[in-house]
GROMACS .gro file of C-alpha atoms in nm:
model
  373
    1UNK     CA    1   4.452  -5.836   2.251
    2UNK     CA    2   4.679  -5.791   2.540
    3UNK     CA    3   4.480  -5.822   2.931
    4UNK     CA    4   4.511  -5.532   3.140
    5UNK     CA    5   4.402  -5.787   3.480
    6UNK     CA    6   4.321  -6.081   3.545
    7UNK     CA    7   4.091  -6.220   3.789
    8UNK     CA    8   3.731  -6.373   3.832
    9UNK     CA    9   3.398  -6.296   3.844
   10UNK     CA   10   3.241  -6.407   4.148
   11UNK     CA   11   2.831  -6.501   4.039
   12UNK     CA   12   2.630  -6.625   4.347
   13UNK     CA   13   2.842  -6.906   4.390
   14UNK     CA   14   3.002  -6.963   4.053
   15UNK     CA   15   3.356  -6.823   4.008
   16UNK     CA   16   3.428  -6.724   3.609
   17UNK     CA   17   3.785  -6.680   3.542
   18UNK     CA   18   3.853  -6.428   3.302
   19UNK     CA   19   4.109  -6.169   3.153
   20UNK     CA   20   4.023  -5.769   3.144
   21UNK     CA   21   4.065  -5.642   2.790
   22UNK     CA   22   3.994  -5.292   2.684
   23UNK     CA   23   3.758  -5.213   2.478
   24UNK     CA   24   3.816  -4.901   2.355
   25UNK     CA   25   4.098  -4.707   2.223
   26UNK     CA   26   4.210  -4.334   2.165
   27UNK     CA   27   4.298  -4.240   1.831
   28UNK     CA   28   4.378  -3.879   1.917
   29UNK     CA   29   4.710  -3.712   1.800
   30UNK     CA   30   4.918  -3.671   2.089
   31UNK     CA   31   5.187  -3.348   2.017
   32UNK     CA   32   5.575  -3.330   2.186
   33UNK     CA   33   5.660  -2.967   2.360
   34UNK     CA   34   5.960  -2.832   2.164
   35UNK     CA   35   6.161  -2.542   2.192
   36UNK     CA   36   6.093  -2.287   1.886
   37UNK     CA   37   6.435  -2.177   1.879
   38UNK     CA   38   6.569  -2.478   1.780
   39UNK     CA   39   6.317  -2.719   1.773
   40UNK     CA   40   6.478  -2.952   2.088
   41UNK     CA   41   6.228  -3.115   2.294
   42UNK     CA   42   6.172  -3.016   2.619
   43UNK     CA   43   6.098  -3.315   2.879
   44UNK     CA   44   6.010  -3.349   3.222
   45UNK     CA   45   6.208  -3.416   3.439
   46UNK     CA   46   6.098  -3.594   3.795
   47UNK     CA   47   6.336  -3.418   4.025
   48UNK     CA   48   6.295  -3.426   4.431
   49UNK     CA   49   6.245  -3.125   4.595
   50UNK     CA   50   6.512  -3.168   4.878
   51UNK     CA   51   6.819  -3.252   4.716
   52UNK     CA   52   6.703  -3.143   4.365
   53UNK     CA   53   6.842  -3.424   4.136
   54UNK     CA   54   6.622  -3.619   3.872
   55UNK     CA   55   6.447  -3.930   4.030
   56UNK     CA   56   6.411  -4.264   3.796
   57UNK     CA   57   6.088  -4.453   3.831
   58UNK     CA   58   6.192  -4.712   4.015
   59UNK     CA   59   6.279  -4.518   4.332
   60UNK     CA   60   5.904  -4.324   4.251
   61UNK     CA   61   5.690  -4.409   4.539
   62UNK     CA   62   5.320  -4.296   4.643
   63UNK     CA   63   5.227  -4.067   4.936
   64UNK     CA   64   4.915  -3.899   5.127
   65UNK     CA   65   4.982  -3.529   5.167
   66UNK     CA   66   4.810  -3.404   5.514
   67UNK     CA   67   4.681  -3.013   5.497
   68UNK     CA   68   5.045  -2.869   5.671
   69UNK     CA   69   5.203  -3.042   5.391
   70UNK     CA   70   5.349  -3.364   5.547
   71UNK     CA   71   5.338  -3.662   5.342
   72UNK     CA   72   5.243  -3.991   5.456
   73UNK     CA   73   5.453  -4.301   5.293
   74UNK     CA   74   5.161  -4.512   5.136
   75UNK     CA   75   5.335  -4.839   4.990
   76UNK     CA   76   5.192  -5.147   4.784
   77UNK     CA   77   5.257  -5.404   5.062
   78UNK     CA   78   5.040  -5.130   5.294
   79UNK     CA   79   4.771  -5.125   5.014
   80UNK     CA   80   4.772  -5.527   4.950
   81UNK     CA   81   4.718  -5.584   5.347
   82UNK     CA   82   4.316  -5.360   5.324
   83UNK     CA   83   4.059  -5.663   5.359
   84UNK     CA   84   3.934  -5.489   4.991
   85UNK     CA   85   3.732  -5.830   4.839
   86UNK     CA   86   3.729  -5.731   4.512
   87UNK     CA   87   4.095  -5.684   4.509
   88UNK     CA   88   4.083  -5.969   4.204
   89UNK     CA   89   3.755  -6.064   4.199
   90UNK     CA   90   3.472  -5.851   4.020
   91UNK     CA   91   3.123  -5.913   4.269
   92UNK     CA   92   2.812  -5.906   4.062
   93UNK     CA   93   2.534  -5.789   4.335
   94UNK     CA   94   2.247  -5.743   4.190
   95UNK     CA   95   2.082  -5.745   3.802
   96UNK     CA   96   1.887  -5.413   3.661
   97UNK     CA   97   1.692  -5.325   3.388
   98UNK     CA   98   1.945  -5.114   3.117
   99UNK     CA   99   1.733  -4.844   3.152
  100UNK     CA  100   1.787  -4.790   3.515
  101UNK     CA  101   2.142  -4.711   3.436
  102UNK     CA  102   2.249  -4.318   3.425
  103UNK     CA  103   2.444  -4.279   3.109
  104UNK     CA  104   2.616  -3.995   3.292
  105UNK     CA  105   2.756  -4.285   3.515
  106UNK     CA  106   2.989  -4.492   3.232
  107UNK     CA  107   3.326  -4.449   3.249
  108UNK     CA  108   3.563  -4.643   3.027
  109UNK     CA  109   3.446  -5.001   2.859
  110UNK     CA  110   3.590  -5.349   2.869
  111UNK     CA  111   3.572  -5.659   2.739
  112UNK     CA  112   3.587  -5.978   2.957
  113UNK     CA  113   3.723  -6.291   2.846
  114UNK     CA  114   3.755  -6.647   2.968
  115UNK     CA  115   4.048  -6.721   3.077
  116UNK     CA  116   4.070  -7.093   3.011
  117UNK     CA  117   3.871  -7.406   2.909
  118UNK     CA  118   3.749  -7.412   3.228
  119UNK     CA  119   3.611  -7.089   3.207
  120UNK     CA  120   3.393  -7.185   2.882
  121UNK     CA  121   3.079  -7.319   3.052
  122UNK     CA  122   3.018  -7.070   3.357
  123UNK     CA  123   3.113  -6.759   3.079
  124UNK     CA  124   2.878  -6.899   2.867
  125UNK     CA  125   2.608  -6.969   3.144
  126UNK     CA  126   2.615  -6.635   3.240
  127UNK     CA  127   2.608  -6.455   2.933
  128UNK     CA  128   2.298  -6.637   2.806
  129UNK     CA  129   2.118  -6.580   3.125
  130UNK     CA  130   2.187  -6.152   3.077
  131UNK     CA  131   2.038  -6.212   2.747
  132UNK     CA  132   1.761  -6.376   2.860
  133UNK     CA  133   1.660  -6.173   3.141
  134UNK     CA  134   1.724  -5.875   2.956
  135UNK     CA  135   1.903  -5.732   3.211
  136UNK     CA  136   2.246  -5.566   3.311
  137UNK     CA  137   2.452  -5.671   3.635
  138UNK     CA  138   2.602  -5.444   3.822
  139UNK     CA  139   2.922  -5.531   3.978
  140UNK     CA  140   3.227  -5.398   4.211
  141UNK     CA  141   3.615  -5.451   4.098
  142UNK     CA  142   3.940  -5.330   4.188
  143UNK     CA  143   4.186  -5.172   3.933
  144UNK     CA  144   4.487  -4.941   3.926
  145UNK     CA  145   4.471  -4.873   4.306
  146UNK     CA  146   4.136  -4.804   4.418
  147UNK     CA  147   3.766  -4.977   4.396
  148UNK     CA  148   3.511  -4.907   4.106
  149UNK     CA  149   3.159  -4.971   4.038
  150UNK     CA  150   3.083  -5.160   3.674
  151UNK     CA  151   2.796  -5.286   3.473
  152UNK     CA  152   2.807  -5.587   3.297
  153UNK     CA  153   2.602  -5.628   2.950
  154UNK     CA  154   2.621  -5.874   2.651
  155UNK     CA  155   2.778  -5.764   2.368
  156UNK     CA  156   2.783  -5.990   2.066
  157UNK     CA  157   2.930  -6.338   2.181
  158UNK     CA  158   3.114  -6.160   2.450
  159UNK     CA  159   3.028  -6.013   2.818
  160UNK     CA  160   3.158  -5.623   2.834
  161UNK     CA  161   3.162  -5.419   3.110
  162UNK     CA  162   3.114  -5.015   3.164
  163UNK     CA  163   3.315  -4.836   3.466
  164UNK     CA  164   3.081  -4.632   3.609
  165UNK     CA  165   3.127  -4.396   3.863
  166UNK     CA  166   2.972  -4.397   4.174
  167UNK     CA  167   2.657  -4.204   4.229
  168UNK     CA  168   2.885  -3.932   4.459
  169UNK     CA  169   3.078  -3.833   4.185
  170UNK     CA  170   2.775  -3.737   3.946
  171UNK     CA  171   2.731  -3.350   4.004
  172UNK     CA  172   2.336  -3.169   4.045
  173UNK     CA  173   2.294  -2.956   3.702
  174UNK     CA  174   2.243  -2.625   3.923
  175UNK     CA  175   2.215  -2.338   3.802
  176UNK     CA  176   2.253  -2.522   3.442
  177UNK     CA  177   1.901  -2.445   3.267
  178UNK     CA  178   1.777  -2.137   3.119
  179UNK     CA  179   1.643  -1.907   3.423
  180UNK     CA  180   1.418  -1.759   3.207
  181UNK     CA  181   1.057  -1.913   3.136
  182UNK     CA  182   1.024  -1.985   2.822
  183UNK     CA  183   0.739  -2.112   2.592
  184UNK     CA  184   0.749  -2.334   2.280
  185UNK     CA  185   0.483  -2.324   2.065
  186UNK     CA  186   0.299  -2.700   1.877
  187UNK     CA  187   0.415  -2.552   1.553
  188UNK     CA  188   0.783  -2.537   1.657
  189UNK     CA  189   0.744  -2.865   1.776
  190UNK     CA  190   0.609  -3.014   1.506
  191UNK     CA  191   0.912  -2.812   1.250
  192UNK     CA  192   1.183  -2.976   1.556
  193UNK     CA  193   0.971  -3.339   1.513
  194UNK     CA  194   1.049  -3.331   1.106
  195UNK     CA  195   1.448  -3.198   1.158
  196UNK     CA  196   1.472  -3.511   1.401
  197UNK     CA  197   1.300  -3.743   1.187
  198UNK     CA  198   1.514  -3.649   0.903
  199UNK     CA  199   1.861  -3.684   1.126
  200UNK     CA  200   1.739  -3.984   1.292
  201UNK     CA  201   1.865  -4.229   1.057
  202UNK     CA  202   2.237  -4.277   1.000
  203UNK     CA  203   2.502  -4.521   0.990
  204UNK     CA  204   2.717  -4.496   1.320
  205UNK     CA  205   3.012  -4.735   1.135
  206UNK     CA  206   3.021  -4.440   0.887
  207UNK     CA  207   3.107  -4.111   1.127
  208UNK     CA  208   3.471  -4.043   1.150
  209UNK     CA  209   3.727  -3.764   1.333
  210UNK     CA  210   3.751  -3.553   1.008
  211UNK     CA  211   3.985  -3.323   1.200
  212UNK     CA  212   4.221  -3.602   1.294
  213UNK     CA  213   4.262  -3.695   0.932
  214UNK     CA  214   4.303  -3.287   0.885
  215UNK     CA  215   4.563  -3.282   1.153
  216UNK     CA  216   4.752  -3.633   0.964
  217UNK     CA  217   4.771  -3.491   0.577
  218UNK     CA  218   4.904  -3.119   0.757
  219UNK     CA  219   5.158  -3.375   0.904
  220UNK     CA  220   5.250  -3.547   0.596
  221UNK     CA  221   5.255  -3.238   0.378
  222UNK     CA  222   5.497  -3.002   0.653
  223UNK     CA  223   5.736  -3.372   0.697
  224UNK     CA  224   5.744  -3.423   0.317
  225UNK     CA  225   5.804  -3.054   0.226
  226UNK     CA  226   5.522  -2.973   0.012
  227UNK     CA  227   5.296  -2.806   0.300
  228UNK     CA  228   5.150  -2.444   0.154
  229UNK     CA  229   4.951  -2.199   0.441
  230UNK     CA  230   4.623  -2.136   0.354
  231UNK     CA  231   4.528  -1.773   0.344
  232UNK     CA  232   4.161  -1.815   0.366
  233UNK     CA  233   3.954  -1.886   0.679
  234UNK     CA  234   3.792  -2.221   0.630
  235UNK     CA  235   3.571  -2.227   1.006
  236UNK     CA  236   3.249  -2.175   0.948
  237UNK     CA  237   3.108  -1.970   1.252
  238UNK     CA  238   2.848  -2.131   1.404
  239UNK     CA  239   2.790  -1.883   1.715
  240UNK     CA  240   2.551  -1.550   1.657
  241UNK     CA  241   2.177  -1.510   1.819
  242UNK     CA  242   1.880  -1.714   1.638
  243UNK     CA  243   1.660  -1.422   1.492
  244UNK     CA  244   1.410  -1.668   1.378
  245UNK     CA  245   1.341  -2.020   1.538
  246UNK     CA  246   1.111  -2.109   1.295
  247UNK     CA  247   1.252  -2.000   0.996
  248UNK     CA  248   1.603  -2.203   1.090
  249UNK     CA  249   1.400  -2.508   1.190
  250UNK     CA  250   1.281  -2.444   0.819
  251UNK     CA  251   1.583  -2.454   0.640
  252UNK     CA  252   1.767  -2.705   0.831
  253UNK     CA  253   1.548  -2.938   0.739
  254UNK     CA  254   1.535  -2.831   0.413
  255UNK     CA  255   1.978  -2.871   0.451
  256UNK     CA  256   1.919  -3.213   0.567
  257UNK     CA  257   1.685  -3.365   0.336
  258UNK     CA  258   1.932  -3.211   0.090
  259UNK     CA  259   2.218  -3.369   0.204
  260UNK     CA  260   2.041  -3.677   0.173
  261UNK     CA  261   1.859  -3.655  -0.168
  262UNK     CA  262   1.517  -3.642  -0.020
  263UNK     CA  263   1.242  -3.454  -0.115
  264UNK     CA  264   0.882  -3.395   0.007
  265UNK     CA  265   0.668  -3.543   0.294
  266UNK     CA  266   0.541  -3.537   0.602
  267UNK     CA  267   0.792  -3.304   0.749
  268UNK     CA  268   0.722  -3.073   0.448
  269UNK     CA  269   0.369  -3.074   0.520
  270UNK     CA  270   0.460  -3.019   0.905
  271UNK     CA  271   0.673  -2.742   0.764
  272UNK     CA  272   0.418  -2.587   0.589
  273UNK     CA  273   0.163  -2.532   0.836
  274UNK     CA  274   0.403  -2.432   1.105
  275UNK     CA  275   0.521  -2.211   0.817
  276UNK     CA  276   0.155  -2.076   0.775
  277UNK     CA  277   0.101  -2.087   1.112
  278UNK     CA  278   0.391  -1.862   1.173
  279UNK     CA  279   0.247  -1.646   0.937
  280UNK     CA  280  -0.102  -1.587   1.102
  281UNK     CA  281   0.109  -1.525   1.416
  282UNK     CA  282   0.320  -1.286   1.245
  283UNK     CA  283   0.021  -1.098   1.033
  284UNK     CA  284  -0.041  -0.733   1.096
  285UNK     CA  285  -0.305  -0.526   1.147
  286UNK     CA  286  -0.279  -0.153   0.974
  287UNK     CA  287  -0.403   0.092   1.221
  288UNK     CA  288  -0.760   0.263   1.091
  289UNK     CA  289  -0.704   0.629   1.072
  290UNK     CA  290  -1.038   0.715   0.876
  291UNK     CA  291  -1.288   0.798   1.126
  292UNK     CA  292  -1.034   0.970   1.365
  293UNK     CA  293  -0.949   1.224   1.056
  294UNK     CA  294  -1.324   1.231   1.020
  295UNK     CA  295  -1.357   1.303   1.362
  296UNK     CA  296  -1.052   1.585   1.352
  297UNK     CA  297  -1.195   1.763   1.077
  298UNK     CA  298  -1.601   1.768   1.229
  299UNK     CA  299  -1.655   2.149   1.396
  300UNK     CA  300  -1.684   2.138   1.761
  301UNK     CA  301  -2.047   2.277   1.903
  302UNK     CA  302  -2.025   2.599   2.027
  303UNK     CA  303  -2.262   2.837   2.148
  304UNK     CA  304  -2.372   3.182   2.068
  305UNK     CA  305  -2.219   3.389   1.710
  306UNK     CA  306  -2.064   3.133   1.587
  307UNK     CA  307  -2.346   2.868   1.615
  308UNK     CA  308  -2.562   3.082   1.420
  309UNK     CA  309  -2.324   3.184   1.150
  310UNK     CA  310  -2.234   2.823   1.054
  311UNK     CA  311  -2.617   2.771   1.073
  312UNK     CA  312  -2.677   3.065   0.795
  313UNK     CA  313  -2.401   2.878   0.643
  314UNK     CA  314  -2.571   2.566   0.605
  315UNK     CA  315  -2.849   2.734   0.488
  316UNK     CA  316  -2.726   2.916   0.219
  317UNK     CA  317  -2.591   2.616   0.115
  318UNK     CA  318  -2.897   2.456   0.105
  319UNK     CA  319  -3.061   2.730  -0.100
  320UNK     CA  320  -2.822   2.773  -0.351
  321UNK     CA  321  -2.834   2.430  -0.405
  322UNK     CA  322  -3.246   2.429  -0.449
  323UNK     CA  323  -3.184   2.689  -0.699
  324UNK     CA  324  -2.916   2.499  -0.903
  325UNK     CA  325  -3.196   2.185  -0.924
  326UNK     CA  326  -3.494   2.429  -1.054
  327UNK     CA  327  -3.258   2.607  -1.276
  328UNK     CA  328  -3.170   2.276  -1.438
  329UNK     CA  329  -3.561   2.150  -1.467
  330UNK     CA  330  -3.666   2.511  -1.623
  331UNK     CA  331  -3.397   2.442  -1.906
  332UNK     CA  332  -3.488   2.075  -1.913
  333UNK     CA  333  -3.872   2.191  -2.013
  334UNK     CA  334  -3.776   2.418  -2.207
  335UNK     CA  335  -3.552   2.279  -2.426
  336UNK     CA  336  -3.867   1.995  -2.474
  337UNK     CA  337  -4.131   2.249  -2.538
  338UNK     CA  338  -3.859   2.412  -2.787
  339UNK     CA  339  -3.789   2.056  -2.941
  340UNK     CA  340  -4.188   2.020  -2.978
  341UNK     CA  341  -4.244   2.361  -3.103
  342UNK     CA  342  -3.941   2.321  -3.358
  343UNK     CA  343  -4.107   1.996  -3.496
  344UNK     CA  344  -4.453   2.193  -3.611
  345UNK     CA  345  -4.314   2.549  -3.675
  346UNK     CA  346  -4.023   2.570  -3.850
  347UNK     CA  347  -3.681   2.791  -3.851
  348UNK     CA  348  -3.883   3.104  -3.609
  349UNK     CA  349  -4.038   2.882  -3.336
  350UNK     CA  350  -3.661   2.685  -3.293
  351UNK     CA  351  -3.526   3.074  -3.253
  352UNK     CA  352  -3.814   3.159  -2.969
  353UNK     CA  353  -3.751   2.886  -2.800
  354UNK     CA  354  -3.348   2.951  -2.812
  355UNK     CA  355  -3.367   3.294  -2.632
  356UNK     CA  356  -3.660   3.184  -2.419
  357UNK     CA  357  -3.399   2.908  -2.285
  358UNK     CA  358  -3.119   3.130  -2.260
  359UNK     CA  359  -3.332   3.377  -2.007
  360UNK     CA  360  -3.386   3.081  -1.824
  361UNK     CA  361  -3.024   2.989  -1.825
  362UNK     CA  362  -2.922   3.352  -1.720
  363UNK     CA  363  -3.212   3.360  -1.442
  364UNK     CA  364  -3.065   3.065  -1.305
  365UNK     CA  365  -2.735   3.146  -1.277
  366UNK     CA  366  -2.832   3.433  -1.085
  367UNK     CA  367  -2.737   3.382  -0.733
  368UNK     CA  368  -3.056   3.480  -0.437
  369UNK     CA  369  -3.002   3.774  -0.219
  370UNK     CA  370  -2.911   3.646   0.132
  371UNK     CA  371  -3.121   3.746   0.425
  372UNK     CA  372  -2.893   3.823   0.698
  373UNK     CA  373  -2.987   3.685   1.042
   0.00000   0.00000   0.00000
C-alpha cells in the first residue's frame, strides 16, 4: 500500500520510524455533472476573479481572508518556518484506558508501518507493551497543513491509529432529547432486552452497501442497453407514529428470530408476560348501571295525598295477594277431602265434591271491596 507521510514516532526517548498508510477506503459511487441536453460534462473551472481567466494548479496558492475581505498570502515556506514539533514526528503523551476514549472523537484510521529494519525492534517494543498494558496512547501529528490529535491501538500484528478531533470540536447535544418526560415501563424493557438479544449476534465481515451494488447493476444494465424502469415503488416506508410500543417490540422480535430460523425461548417467555402484562394494563372495567336504574326507577318520598295513596296502594296489594294464597289452600283441601270422599262413596260423592270446589274456586276469584281511606 502506498504511504501518505512519513515520519517517526517519538516514545519517551525512543524514535520509531514509520510510514502513514490509510486504513480505510471509500467505496461510494462518485457521479460526473452533465448537461441533459446533450449529455457534455460540465467542469469547473478555477478562474481568478480580477482578470477572469482559468488558473492551473500550479500558480494555485493559499490565503487568510480578513472580515473586509482582504486576503493575506499564506505560503508553504511561511508555514514550514512555525516551531510546530510534530511537523514529522507523531508525540505519544500519555497512555489511557480504551474506554476513556469518546467514540464521537475518531476521525479517519491509519495504519503505521516501520519504515526500515531499523524500525523492527522499537515497532515491535511498543506494540507489545499497548497489548500488555491494555491501553491506548494518545498522540499529536501533523498532516495536510494543520495539527491533529490521534490514538494509537494494536491491531493484529500492526499499530493503527484513529484521528480524533479535539475535544473543541465535539458539539453539547442541546436541545437534542425528547423535552417531554417520558416513562418506560419493566415489561417494555424486558420485550426491548429479547429484540436486542436476538440482533446481538451477527457477522460484521458479512454486512454490505446493498444500494451500492443497486446503483452498479442500474449502471451496467443503462451502459449495456438492456436497462427497463420499474413501475412499482420498491421503498418500504419506514416513517408513521408507533400506535403500539409493545405490540411492535412483539413482532419484531418475532421478524428477527424469523429471519434467523429461531424459535422459542427466553425472549418468548419475556414476550409473553410483557404480552400479559400489557393485557392487565389494558383490561377494562364495564361501568355498573344496575343499582343507578334501580335507584331511577324507586318513588321519591313525598308528603301529604300522594303518600297515602301509594300507601293504600301497597295495601291493596298486599290483600289481594292474602286472598290469592287462601283461595289456593281452600281448593287444595278440597280437592283432598273430594279425593277421600271419592275413594269410599262412589260416582255422587266425586260430583259433591266437584261443585263444592268450584264455589270455592269462584269465591276466590272474587276480588275484596276496597275501603277507601
Amino acid at each position: 500500500m502506498r504511504s501518505i507521510w512519513n515520519g517517526a514516532i517519538s516514545f519517551g526517548l525512543v524514535s520509531i520510524p514509520i510510514k502513514l498508510v490509510n486504513a480505510t477506503e471509500s467505496h461510494s459511487i462518485s457521479f460526473r455533472q452533465i448537461h441533459l441536453a446533450d449529455g457534455g460534462r460540465v467542469r469547473y473551472r478555477k478562474v481568478c476573479e480580477l482578470d477572469g481567466e482559468e488558473v492551473p494548479a500550479a500558480e494555485i496558492g493559499k490565503g487568510y481572508e480578513e472580515a473586509d475581505g482582504s486576503i493575506v498570502p499564506i505560503t508553504e515556506e511561511d508555514l514550514a518556518q512555525l516551531p510546530l514539533a510534530t511537523a514529522r514526528t507523531i508525540e505519544i503523551m500519555s497512555f489511557v484506558p480504551a474506554e476513556e476514549i469518546d467514540p464521537l472523537q475518531m476521525d479517519a484510521a491509519y495504519y503505521l508501518a516501520a519504515n526500515g529494519a531499523t524500525a523492527a525492534k522499537p515497532y515491535t517494543l511498543l506494540r507489545e507493551a499497548l497489548k500488555r498494558s491494555r491501553k491506548v496512547a494518545i498522540a499529536k501529528y501533523a498532516l495536510r497543513g494543520r495539527e491533529r490529535l490521534g490514538m494509537l491501538r494494536v491491531v493484529g500484528d500492526v499499530i493503527a491509529m484513529h484521528g480524533l478531533l479535539w475535544p473543541d470540536e465535539i458539539r453539547e447535544p442541546e436541545g437534542v432529547a425528547p423535552e417531554a418526560s417520558v416513562s418506560v415501563r419493566d415489561a417494555e424493557l424486558d420485550l426491548a432486552d429479547a429484540l436486542m438479544a436476538t440482533l446481538g449476534d451477527v457477522e460484521l465481515s458479512s454486512l454490505k452497501d446493498e444500494y451500492r451494488e443497486a446503483v452498479e447493476e442500474l449502471i451496467t444494465a443503462k451502459a449495456g442497453g438492456a436497462f427497463e424502469p420499474s413501475s412499482e415503488a420498491v421503498v418500504e416506508s419506514a416513517g408513521g407514529q408507533v400506535i403500539d410500543l409493545m405490540a411492535a417490540l412483539e413482532r419484531s422480535v418475532r421478524a428477527a428470530k424469523a429471519s434467523r430460523g429461531e424459535g422459542g425461548g427466553a425472549s418468548d417467555s419475556a414476550s409473553a408476560s410483557a404480552s400479559a402484562s400489557a393485557e392487565e394494563e389494558a383490561e377494562v372495567t364495564p361501568i355498573r348501571r344496575k343499582r343507578a336504574a334501580a335507584a331511577a326507577a324507586a318513588p321519591k318520598a313525598v308528603g301529604g295525598k300522594k303518600s297515602t295513596a301509594a300507601s293504600a296502594k301497597k295495601t291493596a296489594a298486599a290483600s289481594k295477594k292474602t286472598t290469592g294464597a287462601a283461595a289456593a289452600k281452600s281448593t287444595s283441601k278440597s280437592t283432598s277431602k273430594s279425593t277421600t270422599a271419592g275413594k269410599a262413596g262412589g260416582t255422587k260423592s266425586t260430583s259433591a265434591a266437584a261443585k263444592k270446589t268450584a264455589a270455592a274456586s269462584k269465591k276466590a276469584a272474587t276480588p275484596r271491596k276496597r275501603t277507601s281511606a
